[in-house]
Short mmCIF file of C-alpha atoms in Angstrom, two decimals:
data_model
loop_
_atom_site.label_atom_id
_atom_site.label_comp_id
_atom_site.label_asym_id
_atom_site.label_seq_id
_atom_site.Cartn_x
_atom_site.Cartn_y
_atom_site.Cartn_z
CA MET A 9 108.22 -142.29 -248.07
CA ALA A 10 109.97 -143.69 -245.16
CA PHE A 11 108.69 -140.93 -242.97
CA THR A 12 105.16 -141.33 -244.39
CA ALA A 13 105.36 -145.02 -243.52
CA ARG A 14 106.70 -144.24 -239.97
CA LEU A 15 103.75 -141.65 -239.34
CA LYS A 16 101.15 -144.42 -240.45
CA ASN A 17 102.58 -146.68 -238.13
CA HIS A 18 102.60 -144.30 -235.15
CA ALA A 19 98.92 -143.51 -235.98
CA ALA A 20 97.98 -147.21 -236.12
CA THR A 21 99.79 -147.87 -232.72
CA ALA A 22 97.99 -144.81 -231.21
CA ALA A 23 94.62 -145.98 -232.44
CA VAL A 24 95.23 -149.59 -230.87
CA VAL A 25 96.45 -147.95 -227.70
CA ALA A 26 93.26 -145.58 -227.55
CA GLY A 27 90.83 -148.45 -228.38
CA ALA A 28 92.63 -150.52 -225.60
CA LEU A 29 92.06 -147.61 -223.03
CA VAL A 30 88.40 -147.12 -224.12
CA ALA A 31 87.90 -150.97 -223.67
CA ALA A 32 89.59 -151.22 -220.25
CA LEU A 33 87.63 -147.95 -219.13
CA GLY A 34 84.42 -149.88 -220.39
CA VAL A 35 85.35 -152.92 -218.30
CA MET A 36 86.17 -150.83 -215.38
CA ALA A 37 82.93 -148.98 -215.60
CA PHE A 38 81.01 -152.53 -215.87
CA VAL A 39 82.91 -153.84 -212.85
CA MET A 40 82.01 -150.76 -210.99
CA ALA A 41 78.25 -150.88 -212.04
CA LEU A 42 78.24 -154.65 -210.66
CA ARG A 43 80.26 -153.93 -207.46
CA PRO A 44 78.24 -155.04 -204.37
CA SER A 45 76.72 -152.19 -202.36
CA ARG A 46 78.12 -152.67 -198.72
CA LEU A 47 77.37 -150.19 -195.98
CA HIS A 48 80.51 -149.11 -194.04
CA ILE A 49 81.06 -146.73 -191.19
CA GLU A 50 84.44 -146.07 -189.90
CA ALA A 51 85.44 -145.38 -186.34
CA GLY A 52 85.44 -141.65 -186.03
CA GLN A 53 83.58 -140.79 -188.85
CA VAL A 54 80.69 -138.25 -188.45
CA ILE A 55 77.72 -138.58 -190.97
CA SER A 56 75.17 -135.83 -191.19
CA TYR A 57 71.57 -136.25 -192.62
CA ARG A 58 68.79 -133.97 -192.95
CA LEU A 59 65.39 -135.75 -192.14
CA ARG A 60 62.57 -133.81 -193.73
CA VAL A 61 58.89 -135.08 -193.01
CA GLN A 62 55.85 -133.69 -194.91
CA THR A 63 52.54 -134.67 -193.67
CA SER A 64 49.03 -133.92 -195.16
CA GLU A 65 45.79 -135.10 -193.45
CA LEU A 66 43.38 -136.64 -195.98
CA ILE A 67 39.59 -136.29 -195.54
CA ASP A 68 36.71 -137.78 -197.14
CA HIS A 69 35.04 -135.73 -199.95
CA PRO A 70 31.19 -136.29 -200.59
CA ASP A 71 31.93 -137.48 -204.06
CA LYS A 72 34.16 -140.17 -202.57
CA ARG A 73 37.48 -138.95 -203.40
CA ASP A 74 40.17 -137.79 -200.77
CA VAL A 75 40.75 -134.15 -200.23
CA GLU A 76 44.42 -133.24 -199.08
CA LEU A 77 44.75 -130.45 -196.79
CA PRO A 78 47.77 -128.39 -196.70
CA ALA A 79 50.89 -129.96 -195.61
CA SER A 80 52.90 -129.48 -192.36
CA ILE A 81 56.83 -129.78 -192.54
CA GLN A 82 59.22 -130.96 -189.93
CA GLU A 83 62.95 -130.90 -190.39
CA GLN A 84 65.60 -132.02 -188.04
CA ASP A 85 69.46 -133.15 -188.27
CA LEU A 86 70.38 -136.78 -187.50
CA HIS A 87 74.18 -137.20 -186.94
CA LEU A 88 75.81 -140.81 -186.98
CA ILE A 89 79.32 -141.09 -185.31
CA GLY A 90 81.38 -144.27 -185.93
CA VAL A 91 82.63 -145.72 -182.82
CA GLY A 92 84.22 -149.04 -184.14
CA GLY A 93 82.95 -152.42 -184.00
CA MET A 94 81.00 -154.02 -186.79
CA ASN A 95 79.60 -150.68 -188.09
CA GLU A 96 78.78 -149.43 -184.66
CA ALA A 97 77.46 -145.87 -184.70
CA VAL A 98 76.10 -143.42 -182.14
CA VAL A 99 72.91 -141.93 -183.48
CA LEU A 100 72.15 -138.19 -182.20
CA THR A 101 68.39 -137.13 -182.85
CA ASN A 102 65.38 -135.72 -181.48
CA ILE A 103 62.49 -138.04 -180.80
CA ASP A 104 59.05 -136.69 -179.67
CA GLY A 105 60.66 -133.36 -178.74
CA ILE A 106 63.39 -134.97 -176.70
CA ASP A 107 67.11 -135.24 -177.55
CA GLN A 108 68.06 -138.83 -177.71
CA ILE A 109 71.25 -140.73 -178.14
CA THR A 110 71.16 -144.31 -179.48
CA LEU A 111 73.73 -146.87 -180.33
CA LEU A 112 73.12 -148.84 -183.33
CA THR A 113 75.05 -151.59 -185.12
CA PHE A 114 74.60 -151.91 -188.91
CA GLN A 115 75.16 -154.83 -191.04
CA PRO A 116 76.94 -154.43 -194.54
CA ASN A 117 73.35 -155.02 -196.09
CA GLY A 118 72.00 -151.79 -194.19
CA SER A 119 70.06 -153.63 -191.63
CA ALA A 120 70.13 -152.00 -188.12
CA ARG A 121 70.04 -153.14 -184.62
CA ARG A 122 69.66 -151.08 -181.41
CA LEU A 123 72.17 -151.79 -178.58
CA ASP A 124 70.97 -151.37 -174.96
CA ALA A 125 72.86 -149.55 -172.01
CA ALA A 126 74.96 -152.83 -171.57
CA ALA A 127 75.73 -152.89 -175.36
CA ARG A 128 73.49 -155.98 -175.99
CA PRO A 129 71.91 -156.06 -179.34
CA GLY A 130 68.03 -155.86 -179.61
CA ASP A 131 65.80 -157.27 -182.17
CA ALA A 132 65.06 -154.00 -183.83
CA GLY A 133 66.54 -150.67 -184.75
CA VAL A 134 65.13 -147.26 -183.81
CA ALA A 135 62.03 -145.56 -185.28
CA ILE A 136 62.25 -141.76 -185.68
CA GLY A 137 58.52 -140.97 -186.29
CA LEU A 138 57.90 -143.37 -189.35
CA PHE A 139 61.43 -143.33 -190.44
CA ASP A 140 63.64 -146.52 -189.85
CA PHE A 141 67.12 -147.15 -191.37
CA ASN A 142 65.90 -150.67 -191.92
CA LEU A 143 63.68 -149.38 -194.60
CA MET A 144 66.58 -149.16 -196.98
CA PRO A 145 68.00 -152.51 -197.39
CA LEU A 146 71.00 -153.25 -199.79
CA PRO A 147 70.97 -156.34 -202.02
CA PRO A 148 73.27 -159.32 -201.27
CA GLY A 149 75.06 -158.98 -204.54
CA SER A 150 74.29 -157.85 -207.95
CA GLU A 151 70.70 -158.96 -207.62
CA GLN A 152 68.10 -157.00 -209.80
CA VAL A 153 65.28 -158.12 -207.68
CA TRP A 154 65.21 -159.86 -204.36
CA ASN A 155 63.14 -160.80 -201.21
CA VAL A 156 63.84 -159.12 -197.88
CA ASP A 157 62.89 -159.50 -194.30
CA ILE A 158 62.55 -155.88 -192.80
CA VAL A 159 62.38 -155.30 -189.12
CA TYR A 160 60.34 -152.10 -188.69
CA ALA A 161 61.06 -150.53 -185.11
CA LEU A 162 57.66 -148.70 -185.31
CA LEU A 163 55.65 -151.70 -184.74
CA PRO A 164 54.89 -153.89 -181.72
CA PRO A 165 57.51 -156.60 -181.27
CA ALA A 166 55.28 -159.44 -182.57
CA LYS A 167 54.55 -157.66 -185.86
CA ARG A 168 58.03 -156.04 -186.57
CA VAL A 169 59.18 -158.58 -189.24
CA LEU A 170 57.84 -157.79 -192.61
CA GLN A 171 58.33 -159.41 -196.03
CA GLY A 172 59.29 -156.85 -198.62
CA LYS A 173 60.04 -156.94 -202.25
CA ALA A 174 63.10 -155.11 -203.32
CA ARG A 175 64.42 -154.20 -206.78
CA ARG A 176 67.27 -152.43 -208.43
CA MET A 177 65.99 -149.23 -210.19
CA ARG A 178 69.43 -148.08 -211.50
CA SER A 179 72.97 -149.34 -211.56
CA GLY A 180 76.40 -147.44 -211.72
CA THR A 181 78.50 -145.66 -209.06
CA SER A 182 75.28 -144.64 -207.30
CA PRO A 183 72.82 -147.37 -207.65
CA GLU A 184 69.31 -146.81 -206.93
CA PHE A 185 66.86 -149.28 -205.15
CA GLN A 186 63.21 -149.70 -204.27
CA VAL A 187 61.49 -151.80 -201.62
CA LYS A 188 57.68 -152.13 -201.23
CA LEU A 189 56.08 -153.30 -197.93
CA PRO A 190 52.79 -155.26 -197.74
CA PRO A 191 49.97 -152.92 -198.74
CA SER A 192 48.57 -152.78 -195.19
CA ILE A 193 50.34 -152.94 -191.80
CA GLU A 194 47.89 -152.85 -189.05
CA TRP A 195 48.47 -152.85 -185.28
CA ILE A 196 46.92 -151.74 -181.93
CA GLY A 197 49.08 -149.14 -180.40
CA PRO A 198 49.99 -148.78 -176.73
CA ASP A 199 46.89 -146.71 -175.85
CA GLN A 200 44.72 -149.65 -177.25
CA ARG A 201 43.83 -147.58 -180.37
CA TYR A 202 44.05 -148.75 -184.13
CA MET A 203 46.87 -147.74 -186.24
CA GLN A 204 47.88 -148.34 -189.93
CA VAL A 205 50.46 -147.83 -192.41
CA ARG A 206 49.48 -148.50 -196.06
CA ASP A 207 51.30 -148.64 -199.39
CA LEU A 208 54.85 -147.86 -198.00
CA VAL A 209 57.43 -147.58 -200.78
CA SER A 210 60.97 -146.48 -199.92
CA THR A 211 63.32 -145.49 -202.70
CA TYR A 212 67.00 -144.82 -201.96
CA ARG A 213 70.34 -144.15 -203.48
CA PHE A 214 73.76 -145.61 -202.51
CA ASN A 215 77.00 -143.95 -202.85
CA THR A 216 79.51 -146.66 -203.61
CA SER A 217 82.63 -144.31 -203.18
CA GLN A 218 81.48 -143.39 -199.49
CA SER A 219 79.79 -146.73 -198.82
CA LEU A 220 76.76 -145.05 -197.50
CA ILE A 221 73.06 -144.14 -198.26
CA GLU A 222 73.11 -140.84 -199.79
CA ARG A 223 69.35 -140.23 -200.42
CA GLY A 224 66.11 -141.80 -199.17
CA ASP A 225 62.46 -141.18 -200.23
CA ILE A 226 59.63 -143.05 -198.11
CA ARG A 227 56.11 -142.57 -198.94
CA CYS A 228 53.08 -144.00 -197.48
CA VAL A 229 49.53 -143.24 -196.00
CA ALA A 230 49.25 -143.45 -192.16
CA ALA A 231 46.23 -143.92 -190.25
CA PHE A 232 45.73 -143.19 -186.57
CA GLU A 233 42.60 -143.61 -184.39
CA ARG A 234 42.25 -140.36 -181.96
CA ALA A 235 39.77 -139.57 -179.29
CA ASP A 236 37.74 -137.71 -182.10
CA GLY A 237 37.81 -140.48 -184.59
CA SER A 238 40.03 -141.90 -187.20
CA HIS A 239 42.45 -139.61 -189.24
CA ARG A 240 44.48 -140.58 -192.39
CA PHE A 241 47.70 -138.68 -193.48
CA LYS A 242 49.66 -138.71 -196.67
CA VAL A 243 53.29 -138.85 -195.51
CA ARG A 244 56.60 -138.34 -197.35
CA ILE A 245 59.95 -138.74 -195.61
CA GLU A 246 63.17 -137.55 -197.28
CA LEU A 247 66.73 -138.26 -195.92
CA ASP A 248 69.70 -136.39 -197.38
CA LEU A 249 73.36 -136.81 -196.70
CA VAL A 250 74.60 -133.38 -195.90
CA ASN A 251 78.28 -133.96 -194.72
CA VAL A 252 80.70 -136.59 -193.98
CA GLY A 253 83.53 -135.61 -191.61
CA ARG A 254 85.40 -136.79 -188.68
CA ILE A 255 85.58 -135.98 -184.85
CA VAL A 256 88.75 -135.32 -182.98
CA ASP A 257 87.41 -137.38 -179.96
CA ASP A 258 88.44 -140.96 -179.16
CA PRO A 259 85.53 -143.15 -180.60
CA ALA A 260 85.77 -145.47 -177.60
CA GLN A 261 85.04 -142.43 -175.38
CA VAL A 262 82.13 -141.46 -177.43
CA ARG A 263 80.68 -144.97 -177.22
CA ASN A 264 81.13 -144.87 -173.45
CA LEU A 265 79.20 -141.64 -173.36
CA ALA A 266 76.46 -143.17 -175.43
CA LEU A 267 75.97 -145.96 -173.11
CA ALA A 268 75.90 -143.59 -169.98
CA GLY A 269 73.42 -141.40 -172.02
CA MET A 270 71.22 -144.35 -172.82
CA ASP A 271 71.36 -145.67 -169.11
CA ALA A 272 70.13 -142.24 -168.15
CA GLN A 273 67.50 -142.16 -170.66
CA THR A 274 66.04 -145.51 -169.49
CA ALA A 275 66.39 -144.57 -165.76
CA LEU A 276 64.40 -141.15 -166.39
CA ALA A 277 61.78 -143.09 -168.36
CA GLN A 278 61.25 -145.75 -165.67
CA GLY A 279 61.38 -143.34 -162.78
CA HIS A 280 64.57 -145.06 -161.29
CA ARG A 281 66.03 -141.75 -159.89
CA GLU A 282 68.19 -143.43 -157.20
CA ARG A 283 70.40 -144.43 -160.21
CA LEU A 284 71.01 -141.07 -161.72
CA GLY A 285 73.71 -139.85 -159.23
CA THR A 286 76.15 -142.35 -160.53
CA ILE A 287 75.03 -141.90 -163.98
CA THR A 288 75.43 -138.22 -163.86
CA ASP A 289 79.02 -138.69 -162.81
CA ARG A 290 79.74 -140.88 -165.94
CA LEU A 291 78.19 -138.11 -168.02
CA VAL A 292 79.94 -135.13 -166.60
CA ASN A 293 83.37 -136.84 -166.49
CA ALA A 294 83.08 -137.98 -170.24
CA SER A 295 85.87 -136.64 -172.11
CA VAL A 296 84.58 -135.36 -175.43
CA GLN A 297 85.02 -132.22 -177.35
CA ASP A 298 82.39 -132.51 -180.13
CA GLN A 299 79.89 -129.62 -179.53
CA ARG A 300 76.95 -131.79 -180.67
CA LEU A 301 78.04 -134.43 -177.88
CA ARG A 302 78.59 -131.76 -175.30
CA GLY A 303 75.27 -130.10 -175.89
CA TYR A 304 73.46 -133.43 -175.52
CA VAL A 305 75.34 -134.02 -172.08
CA ARG A 306 74.47 -130.43 -170.98
CA ASN A 307 70.65 -130.78 -171.65
CA LEU A 308 70.57 -134.41 -170.30
CA VAL A 309 72.50 -133.39 -167.01
CA ASN A 310 70.01 -130.33 -166.75
CA GLN A 311 67.13 -132.46 -167.15
CA ILE A 312 68.49 -134.97 -164.26
CA ARG A 313 69.14 -132.16 -161.88
CA ASN A 314 66.30 -130.07 -162.61
CA PRO A 315 63.19 -132.14 -163.13
CA ALA A 316 60.27 -130.19 -164.19
CA PRO A 317 57.37 -130.38 -161.62
CA VAL A 318 53.93 -131.48 -162.74
CA ARG A 319 51.84 -128.51 -161.92
CA LYS A 320 48.54 -128.58 -160.30
CA VAL A 321 46.34 -125.96 -162.14
CA ALA A 322 43.66 -124.19 -160.52
CA VAL A 323 40.77 -123.23 -162.86
CA VAL A 324 38.57 -120.33 -162.16
CA ASN A 325 35.25 -120.31 -163.99
CA ASN A 326 35.13 -122.09 -167.49
CA SER A 327 38.22 -122.05 -169.56
CA TYR A 328 40.06 -124.00 -172.04
CA ALA A 329 43.04 -126.37 -172.37
CA VAL A 330 44.68 -128.08 -175.39
CA HIS A 331 44.60 -131.88 -175.44
CA LEU A 332 47.49 -133.47 -176.80
CA ALA A 333 47.71 -137.05 -175.89
CA ASN A 334 45.99 -140.01 -174.06
CA CYS A 335 47.71 -143.23 -172.73
CA PRO A 336 46.93 -145.92 -170.44
CA ILE A 337 47.08 -145.21 -166.52
CA GLU A 338 49.81 -147.95 -166.40
CA ARG A 339 52.15 -145.72 -168.51
CA ARG A 340 52.09 -142.84 -165.90
CA THR A 341 56.00 -142.70 -165.91
CA ASP A 342 55.98 -142.03 -169.64
CA ALA A 343 53.01 -139.44 -169.48
CA GLN A 344 54.86 -137.63 -166.72
CA ARG A 345 58.15 -137.56 -168.70
CA PHE A 346 56.23 -136.07 -171.54
CA VAL A 347 54.57 -133.60 -169.23
CA ALA A 348 58.17 -132.50 -167.91
CA GLN A 349 59.47 -132.10 -171.55
CA LEU A 350 56.24 -129.83 -172.14
CA ALA A 351 56.96 -127.83 -169.05
CA SER A 352 60.71 -127.37 -170.07
CA ASP A 353 59.67 -126.11 -173.59
CA GLY A 354 57.49 -123.37 -171.67
CA PHE A 355 54.09 -124.98 -171.83
CA ARG A 356 51.85 -125.45 -168.73
CA ALA A 357 51.09 -129.08 -168.94
CA TYR A 358 49.44 -131.28 -166.63
CA LEU A 359 47.77 -134.84 -166.32
CA VAL A 360 44.10 -135.61 -165.76
CA GLU A 361 42.83 -139.20 -165.19
CA GLN A 362 39.95 -140.30 -167.28
CA GLY A 363 38.82 -143.53 -166.23
CA ALA A 364 41.62 -146.11 -167.34
CA GLN A 365 43.35 -143.32 -169.33
CA LEU A 366 45.46 -140.41 -168.53
CA ALA A 367 44.97 -137.06 -170.55
CA ILE A 368 47.93 -134.84 -171.33
CA LEU A 369 46.58 -131.24 -171.44
CA VAL A 370 48.27 -127.79 -171.67
CA GLY A 371 46.54 -124.73 -170.17
CA PRO A 372 44.20 -123.41 -168.83
CA TYR A 373 43.66 -120.57 -171.20
CA LEU A 374 40.78 -118.08 -170.94
CA ASP A 375 39.90 -118.51 -174.73
CA ARG A 376 40.91 -120.70 -177.49
CA ASP A 377 43.67 -118.67 -179.02
CA PRO A 378 44.66 -120.07 -182.47
CA ALA A 379 48.21 -119.22 -182.14
CA VAL A 380 48.47 -121.57 -179.28
CA LEU A 381 46.95 -124.47 -181.13
CA ARG A 382 49.22 -123.67 -184.12
CA THR A 383 52.36 -123.58 -182.00
CA LEU A 384 51.56 -126.83 -180.21
CA SER A 385 50.68 -128.60 -183.56
CA GLN A 386 53.96 -127.43 -185.11
CA ARG A 387 56.03 -128.34 -182.14
CA TYR A 388 54.41 -131.69 -181.71
CA PRO A 389 53.04 -132.86 -185.15
CA GLN A 390 52.74 -136.56 -184.12
CA GLN A 391 49.94 -135.45 -181.55
CA ARG A 392 46.45 -134.57 -182.41
CA ALA A 393 46.09 -131.02 -180.69
CA ALA A 394 42.46 -130.06 -179.93
CA TRP A 395 40.82 -127.44 -177.60
CA VAL A 396 38.81 -128.96 -174.80
CA GLU A 397 36.64 -126.96 -172.32
CA ILE A 398 37.45 -127.44 -168.65
CA LYS A 399 35.42 -126.67 -165.57
CA PRO A 400 36.14 -125.87 -161.96
#
């Protein structure tokens, strides 16, 4: 009888302990679910994302419904390297076919600001096509719904601040959020043509254990006015966290390299080649081992030392060229830089003045080879490639 009583007492004690553990785990899960989402990038941390952009042109059908053409897909890697400060990170990516390095400072709520070559913060982040890290804001606390001001770097400075409505879609250790921008965002681009982004919705997931955005899904309809009329596109942008690691390099050295790289990018864009000698020394003497950074330095130094000339093209009889883009004649330096990039990619590119505009053409070709147009469209999907006839 005594043994039976002791057994019952042990069972009761075990049940109480188990209940207490379950209650404690429940409280812990509740606390974790309500833990604020705060972005944090450590110095020396390498955060690798895959950015995937799917674009489908929409055309009008006679019965007034949209017809969606087959989609084109573009993917690229995007690397963030923490360099200290308040969530300062070097961003390595490819913008408009050119390798770019950018220095961003992130706030704990996810908002990003770009630093210039003197490490001064600007008023916006960086746009990679239609993508911007600022499209994924985090709540101030445990809010379910909140209003947020989003600075969208794609837009002209006077229109960059947008009022969005954000809400929590799911709680837990990987909370999910969604933000909606105003139904229609309209502006005039640098080439004086109408542009619009409609119905932009960004849905994103935060990893509380890593203090990072681990997944983003941005959808919208973009409209652009081109030389041949207005075009509309259904766009889906997916951002996926691929890997989180560390570099062996000193974060301070990586930061200095980024500042030199941004200085070189600015000098190239503005045509200030007299400054490039000193900047090249800074790049060559940068002490970094990371292969991504070394590859960027190698490509940038090669671009500085071997600028691609703008070719004068002789045309015999009627022939054809691919028209890629237009810009105001005042932006000749930017246009020449794009032509140099095309030339470095193996395309025979040149500029043609058309009144107050500069046309960027690739050619000439004896006939309109579909493979040429397809290659250019895939390589530069942000441009509207089209054949034009040229005469001697």
